[in-house]
mmCIF file of C-alpha atoms in Angstrom:
data_model
loop_
_atom_site.group_PDB
_atom_site.id
_atom_site.type_symbol
_atom_site.label_atom_id
_atom_site.label_comp_id
_atom_site.label_asym_id
_atom_site.label_seq_id
_atom_site.Cartn_x
_atom_site.Cartn_y
_atom_site.Cartn_z
ATOM 1 C CA UNK A 1 153.190 99.598 -2.115
ATOM 2 C CA UNK A 2 152.451 102.609 0.274
ATOM 3 C CA UNK A 3 150.584 101.762 3.651
ATOM 4 C CA UNK A 4 149.014 105.100 5.051
ATOM 5 C CA UNK A 5 148.424 105.900 8.641
ATOM 6 C CA UNK A 6 147.271 109.487 8.845
ATOM 7 C CA UNK A 7 150.071 111.589 7.709
ATOM 8 C CA UNK A 8 152.530 108.724 7.636
ATOM 9 C CA UNK A 9 153.187 105.902 5.501
ATOM 10 C CA UNK A 10 155.380 102.741 5.171
ATOM 11 C CA UNK A 11 156.973 100.714 2.743
ATOM 12 C CA UNK A 12 157.786 97.443 4.370
ATOM 13 C CA UNK A 13 159.366 98.059 7.620
ATOM 14 C CA UNK A 14 160.519 101.684 6.731
ATOM 15 C CA UNK A 15 158.364 104.512 8.181
ATOM 16 C CA UNK A 16 157.825 107.851 6.434
ATOM 17 C CA UNK A 17 156.301 111.190 7.379
ATOM 18 C CA UNK A 18 155.029 113.655 4.819
ATOM 19 C CA UNK A 19 154.852 117.493 4.605
ATOM 20 C CA UNK A 20 151.356 118.911 5.402
ATOM 21 C CA UNK A 21 152.570 122.587 6.048
ATOM 22 C CA UNK A 22 155.726 123.999 4.815
ATOM 23 C CA UNK A 23 156.841 124.574 8.305
ATOM 24 C CA UNK A 24 156.927 120.842 8.748
ATOM 25 C CA UNK A 25 160.210 120.532 6.722
ATOM 26 C CA UNK A 26 161.921 122.065 9.894
ATOM 27 C CA UNK A 27 159.823 120.677 12.772
ATOM 28 C CA UNK A 28 159.321 116.966 12.168
ATOM 29 C CA UNK A 29 161.600 114.599 14.004
ATOM 30 C CA UNK A 30 163.588 111.872 12.270
ATOM 31 C CA UNK A 31 162.959 109.352 15.311
ATOM 32 C CA UNK A 32 159.170 109.307 13.916
ATOM 33 C CA UNK A 33 160.221 108.124 10.407
ATOM 34 C CA UNK A 34 162.001 109.495 7.311
ATOM 35 C CA UNK A 35 160.899 112.893 6.609
ATOM 36 C CA UNK A 36 159.579 113.906 2.872
ATOM 37 C CA UNK A 37 159.081 117.246 1.589
ATOM 38 C CA UNK A 38 156.062 116.071 -0.487
ATOM 39 C CA UNK A 39 152.240 116.334 0.338
ATOM 40 C CA UNK A 40 150.384 113.373 0.088
ATOM 41 C CA UNK A 41 149.073 114.371 -3.375
ATOM 42 C CA UNK A 42 152.364 114.502 -5.008
ATOM 43 C CA UNK A 43 152.964 110.647 -3.782
ATOM 44 C CA UNK A 44 149.464 109.729 -4.884
ATOM 45 C CA UNK A 45 150.570 111.138 -8.414
ATOM 46 C CA UNK A 46 153.653 109.491 -8.089
ATOM 47 C CA UNK A 47 152.300 105.987 -7.480
ATOM 48 C CA UNK A 48 149.561 106.594 -10.240
ATOM 49 C CA UNK A 49 152.169 107.410 -12.883
ATOM 50 C CA UNK A 50 155.174 105.397 -11.862
ATOM 51 C CA UNK A 51 154.245 102.447 -9.789
ATOM 52 C CA UNK A 52 155.121 99.076 -11.305
ATOM 53 C CA UNK A 53 157.611 100.690 -13.562
ATOM 54 C CA UNK A 54 161.433 99.628 -13.471
ATOM 55 C CA UNK A 55 164.121 102.360 -12.816
ATOM 56 C CA UNK A 56 167.399 100.975 -12.721
ATOM 57 C CA UNK A 57 169.400 104.229 -12.731
ATOM 58 C CA UNK A 58 167.950 107.306 -10.849
ATOM 59 C CA UNK A 59 169.487 110.838 -10.475
ATOM 60 C CA UNK A 60 167.876 112.838 -7.734
ATOM 61 C CA UNK A 61 168.625 116.735 -7.331
ATOM 62 C CA UNK A 62 167.997 117.807 -3.866
ATOM 63 C CA UNK A 63 168.260 115.873 -0.803
ATOM 64 C CA UNK A 64 167.367 118.300 2.251
ATOM 65 C CA UNK A 65 166.488 115.910 5.114
ATOM 66 C CA UNK A 66 167.041 112.592 3.160
ATOM 67 C CA UNK A 67 163.437 111.257 3.300
ATOM 68 C CA UNK A 68 162.894 111.591 -0.475
ATOM 69 C CA UNK A 69 166.255 109.660 -1.471
ATOM 70 C CA UNK A 70 165.160 106.854 0.804
ATOM 71 C CA UNK A 71 161.747 106.930 -0.689
ATOM 72 C CA UNK A 72 162.717 106.397 -4.184
ATOM 73 C CA UNK A 73 165.234 103.743 -3.310
ATOM 74 C CA UNK A 74 162.332 101.800 -1.364
ATOM 75 C CA UNK A 75 159.908 102.352 -3.977
ATOM 76 C CA UNK A 76 161.959 101.245 -7.113
ATOM 77 C CA UNK A 77 164.697 99.319 -5.762
ATOM 78 C CA UNK A 78 167.207 100.709 -8.584
ATOM 79 C CA UNK A 79 170.920 99.469 -9.187
ATOM 80 C CA UNK A 80 171.909 102.643 -8.445
ATOM 81 C CA UNK A 81 170.664 106.040 -7.207
ATOM 82 C CA UNK A 82 172.625 109.154 -7.218
ATOM 83 C CA UNK A 83 171.497 112.140 -5.089
ATOM 84 C CA UNK A 84 173.049 115.720 -4.963
ATOM 85 C CA UNK A 85 172.395 118.652 -2.698
ATOM 86 C CA UNK A 86 173.569 122.176 -2.680
ATOM 87 C CA UNK A 87 174.083 122.119 1.326
ATOM 88 C CA UNK A 88 177.853 120.658 2.035
ATOM 89 C CA UNK A 89 176.619 119.423 5.179
ATOM 90 C CA UNK A 90 176.110 115.662 5.133
ATOM 91 C CA UNK A 91 172.618 114.338 6.221
ATOM 92 C CA UNK A 92 173.424 111.710 8.778
ATOM 93 C CA UNK A 93 170.149 109.761 8.585
ATOM 94 C CA UNK A 94 170.702 109.188 4.837
ATOM 95 C CA UNK A 95 174.299 108.437 5.081
ATOM 96 C CA UNK A 96 173.584 105.834 7.716
ATOM 97 C CA UNK A 97 170.847 104.477 5.467
ATOM 98 C CA UNK A 98 173.325 104.314 2.304
ATOM 99 C CA UNK A 99 176.019 102.288 4.230
ATOM 100 C CA UNK A 100 173.364 99.507 5.225
ATOM 101 C CA UNK A 101 173.862 96.218 3.632
ATOM 102 C CA UNK A 102 172.257 96.138 0.243
ATOM 103 C CA UNK A 103 172.401 99.897 -0.044
ATOM 104 C CA UNK A 104 176.378 100.432 -0.006
ATOM 105 C CA UNK A 105 177.490 101.568 -3.431
ATOM 106 C CA UNK A 106 173.863 101.576 -4.775
ATOM 107 C CA UNK A 107 172.732 104.819 -2.833
ATOM 108 C CA UNK A 108 175.332 107.566 -3.471
ATOM 109 C CA UNK A 109 174.533 111.141 -1.905
ATOM 110 C CA UNK A 110 176.551 113.911 -2.913
ATOM 111 C CA UNK A 111 176.911 117.044 -1.174
ATOM 112 C CA UNK A 112 177.966 120.736 -1.833
ATOM 113 C CA UNK A 113 176.930 120.300 -5.478
ATOM 114 C CA UNK A 114 175.175 123.479 -7.232
ATOM 115 C CA UNK A 115 172.770 121.814 -9.518
ATOM 116 C CA UNK A 116 173.681 124.554 -12.296
ATOM 117 C CA UNK A 117 177.284 123.363 -12.191
ATOM 118 C CA UNK A 118 176.991 121.129 -15.409
ATOM 119 C CA UNK A 119 180.680 120.351 -15.065
ATOM 120 C CA UNK A 120 180.302 118.928 -11.634
ATOM 121 C CA UNK A 121 177.120 116.941 -12.664
ATOM 122 C CA UNK A 122 179.053 115.539 -15.742
ATOM 123 C CA UNK A 123 181.872 114.291 -13.335
ATOM 124 C CA UNK A 124 179.368 112.759 -11.080
ATOM 125 C CA UNK A 125 177.191 111.107 -13.775
ATOM 126 C CA UNK A 126 180.334 109.556 -15.631
ATOM 127 C CA UNK A 127 181.942 108.525 -12.285
ATOM 128 C CA UNK A 128 178.897 106.748 -11.145
ATOM 129 C CA UNK A 129 176.894 105.659 -14.214
ATOM 130 C CA UNK A 130 179.625 105.568 -16.866
ATOM 131 C CA UNK A 131 177.884 106.304 -20.078
ATOM 132 C CA UNK A 132 174.600 104.141 -18.896
ATOM 133 C CA UNK A 133 171.283 106.016 -19.552
ATOM 134 C CA UNK A 134 169.312 107.164 -16.903
ATOM 135 C CA UNK A 135 165.815 105.811 -16.270
ATOM 136 C CA UNK A 136 164.617 108.518 -13.795
ATOM 137 C CA UNK A 137 165.331 111.989 -12.932
ATOM 138 C CA UNK A 138 163.666 113.797 -9.865
ATOM 139 C CA UNK A 139 164.606 117.612 -9.481
ATOM 140 C CA UNK A 140 163.394 118.817 -6.016
ATOM 141 C CA UNK A 141 166.385 120.920 -5.599
ATOM 142 C CA UNK A 142 166.524 124.800 -5.822
ATOM 143 C CA UNK A 143 163.053 125.592 -7.642
ATOM 144 C CA UNK A 144 165.065 128.201 -9.318
ATOM 145 C CA UNK A 145 164.709 128.756 -13.047
ATOM 146 C CA UNK A 146 168.108 129.222 -14.256
ATOM 147 C CA UNK A 147 169.539 126.379 -12.069
ATOM 148 C CA UNK A 148 166.832 123.978 -13.101
ATOM 149 C CA UNK A 149 167.178 124.808 -16.719
ATOM 150 C CA UNK A 150 170.747 124.160 -16.617
ATOM 151 C CA UNK A 151 170.326 120.666 -14.890
ATOM 152 C CA UNK A 152 167.524 119.876 -17.366
ATOM 153 C CA UNK A 153 169.539 120.731 -20.495
ATOM 154 C CA UNK A 154 172.360 118.584 -19.106
ATOM 155 C CA UNK A 155 170.306 115.475 -17.804
ATOM 156 C CA UNK A 156 167.442 115.180 -20.125
ATOM 157 C CA UNK A 157 169.656 113.936 -22.905
ATOM 158 C CA UNK A 158 170.955 111.298 -20.460
ATOM 159 C CA UNK A 159 167.641 109.568 -20.291
ATOM 160 C CA UNK A 160 167.032 106.390 -22.080
ATOM 161 C CA UNK A 161 163.762 106.463 -24.566
ATOM 162 C CA UNK A 162 160.824 106.277 -22.326
ATOM 163 C CA UNK A 163 162.718 107.639 -19.269
ATOM 164 C CA UNK A 164 161.101 109.979 -17.073
ATOM 165 C CA UNK A 165 162.128 113.485 -15.860
ATOM 166 C CA UNK A 166 160.356 115.198 -12.901
ATOM 167 C CA UNK A 167 160.452 118.739 -11.947
ATOM 168 C CA UNK A 168 158.800 119.406 -8.703
ATOM 169 C CA UNK A 169 157.292 122.673 -7.386
ATOM 170 C CA UNK A 170 157.390 124.272 -10.626
ATOM 171 C CA UNK A 171 154.392 126.579 -9.876
ATOM 172 C CA UNK A 172 155.547 128.312 -6.565
ATOM 173 C CA UNK A 173 155.283 131.598 -8.260
ATOM 174 C CA UNK A 174 151.752 131.355 -8.991
ATOM 175 C CA UNK A 175 150.265 129.993 -5.953
ATOM 176 C CA UNK A 176 149.409 131.830 -2.753
ATOM 177 C CA UNK A 177 152.059 131.454 -0.156
ATOM 178 C CA UNK A 178 152.121 132.899 3.528
ATOM 179 C CA UNK A 179 155.609 131.566 4.591
ATOM 180 C CA UNK A 180 157.612 134.755 5.028
ATOM 181 C CA UNK A 181 160.978 132.938 4.580
ATOM 182 C CA UNK A 182 159.830 131.162 1.336
ATOM 183 C CA UNK A 183 158.715 134.611 -0.181
ATOM 184 C CA UNK A 184 161.859 136.347 0.718
ATOM 185 C CA UNK A 185 164.020 133.619 -0.618
ATOM 186 C CA UNK A 186 162.206 133.676 -3.792
ATOM 187 C CA UNK A 187 161.427 137.268 -4.159
ATOM 188 C CA UNK A 188 163.754 138.181 -6.811
ATOM 189 C CA UNK A 189 163.734 134.772 -8.860
ATOM 190 C CA UNK A 190 161.909 134.359 -11.878
ATOM 191 C CA UNK A 191 159.136 132.108 -12.442
ATOM 192 C CA UNK A 192 159.642 128.527 -13.074
ATOM 193 C CA UNK A 193 156.842 128.418 -15.295
ATOM 194 C CA UNK A 194 158.992 129.722 -18.145
ATOM 195 C CA UNK A 195 160.879 126.438 -18.231
ATOM 196 C CA UNK A 196 157.598 124.443 -18.137
ATOM 197 C CA UNK A 197 156.461 126.442 -21.162
ATOM 198 C CA UNK A 198 159.692 125.916 -23.157
ATOM 199 C CA UNK A 199 159.098 122.063 -22.488
ATOM 200 C CA UNK A 200 155.522 122.184 -23.811
ATOM 201 C CA UNK A 201 156.452 124.106 -26.713
ATOM 202 C CA UNK A 202 159.619 121.819 -27.495
ATOM 203 C CA UNK A 203 157.325 118.733 -27.314
ATOM 204 C CA UNK A 204 155.240 120.182 -30.222
ATOM 205 C CA UNK A 205 158.297 121.225 -32.172
ATOM 206 C CA UNK A 206 160.305 118.318 -31.587
ATOM 207 C CA UNK A 207 157.734 115.288 -30.829
ATOM 208 C CA UNK A 208 160.445 112.821 -31.425
ATOM 209 C CA UNK A 209 162.320 114.057 -28.333
ATOM 210 C CA UNK A 210 159.309 114.208 -26.021
ATOM 211 C CA UNK A 211 157.078 111.020 -25.695
ATOM 212 C CA UNK A 212 154.659 112.793 -23.306
ATOM 213 C CA UNK A 213 154.400 115.844 -20.974
ATOM 214 C CA UNK A 214 151.979 115.679 -17.997
ATOM 215 C CA UNK A 215 151.501 118.674 -15.804
ATOM 216 C CA UNK A 216 149.815 118.786 -12.263
ATOM 217 C CA UNK A 217 150.043 121.811 -9.688
ATOM 218 C CA UNK A 218 152.904 119.790 -7.880
ATOM 219 C CA UNK A 219 155.052 118.701 -10.544
ATOM 220 C CA UNK A 220 155.784 118.274 -14.400
ATOM 221 C CA UNK A 221 156.592 114.728 -15.829
ATOM 222 C CA UNK A 222 158.475 114.760 -19.064
ATOM 223 C CA UNK A 223 158.818 111.249 -20.831
ATOM 224 C CA UNK A 224 161.615 111.082 -23.348
ATOM 225 C CA UNK A 225 161.103 110.194 -26.757
ATOM 226 C CA UNK A 226 162.850 107.800 -29.088
ATOM 227 C CA UNK A 227 165.039 110.456 -30.921
ATOM 228 C CA UNK A 228 168.712 110.492 -29.654
ATOM 229 C CA UNK A 229 170.078 114.069 -28.652
ATOM 230 C CA UNK A 230 173.462 114.499 -29.898
ATOM 231 C CA UNK A 231 175.932 117.198 -28.764
ATOM 232 C CA UNK A 232 174.792 120.081 -26.416
ATOM 233 C CA UNK A 233 171.234 120.502 -25.874
ATOM 234 C CA UNK A 234 169.111 123.801 -25.112
ATOM 235 C CA UNK A 235 165.530 123.429 -24.468
ATOM 236 C CA UNK A 236 165.096 127.176 -25.727
ATOM 237 C CA UNK A 237 166.046 126.174 -29.006
ATOM 238 C CA UNK A 238 162.908 124.428 -29.533
ATOM 239 C CA UNK A 239 160.566 127.316 -28.551
ATOM 240 C CA UNK A 240 159.226 128.306 -32.008
ATOM 241 C CA UNK A 241 156.535 130.645 -32.928
ATOM 242 C CA UNK A 242 155.231 130.758 -36.681
ATOM 243 C CA UNK A 243 158.417 129.076 -37.518
ATOM 244 C CA UNK A 244 160.803 131.412 -35.557
ATOM 245 C CA UNK A 245 162.802 130.515 -32.720
ATOM 246 C CA UNK A 246 161.482 133.060 -29.945
ATOM 247 C CA UNK A 247 165.150 133.242 -28.625
ATOM 248 C CA UNK A 248 166.099 133.344 -24.913
ATOM 249 C CA UNK A 249 163.549 135.667 -23.384
ATOM 250 C CA UNK A 250 161.440 134.558 -20.574
ATOM 251 C CA UNK A 251 157.554 134.457 -20.521
ATOM 252 C CA UNK A 252 157.222 135.692 -16.852
ATOM 253 C CA UNK A 253 159.507 137.799 -14.557
#
């Protein structure tokens, strides 16, 4: 249960700070609590959809300042939580948390991992989970279309039936943003909405693979259906129009 006090909340004796402005990601101080790159409305939606559920095996993409990994571990108390990040520099506050009694061997951060490197993702998955299915995947990593799609194609089939896959910040190309650094970094990148449309179309074409797709302004939440996925998976193979696969083109630049 989250206990709120202004822009901060606690889970037990763990204190967290949330993002109000994008610049907060760089200005908040660790001594005031673990830092999450999520606004309160995201967390309210997390609690609305996920509170009370059991997630034994969690795979997170995107560590940044470490608060989200710690939040997921405190919120759901999984048996194992793997988190990867593109940045090769370890996050000290997360590493210290991961070494605490009760977390050692259960919270496993991996640094210098490109989320589109499927070979590396496969190595990490099999090294840490063996062949056990995942219960929850949270992608708050690059927010780039091709990279996010590559991760989804690999990790979605690893979910158990009823497992949840969350893709955060999918709508960045369609929201006003006056943060110059973000606009520059994303200027040449195609919209993440392309992947979300693919998922929605696939949920219609192959309803056995997708139990539910829930979309809000912050993230999309995909619940895996009961039909197993064998072999390689490509979400774009399911984007039919009038009986024909539409191919590999994107909908938005």
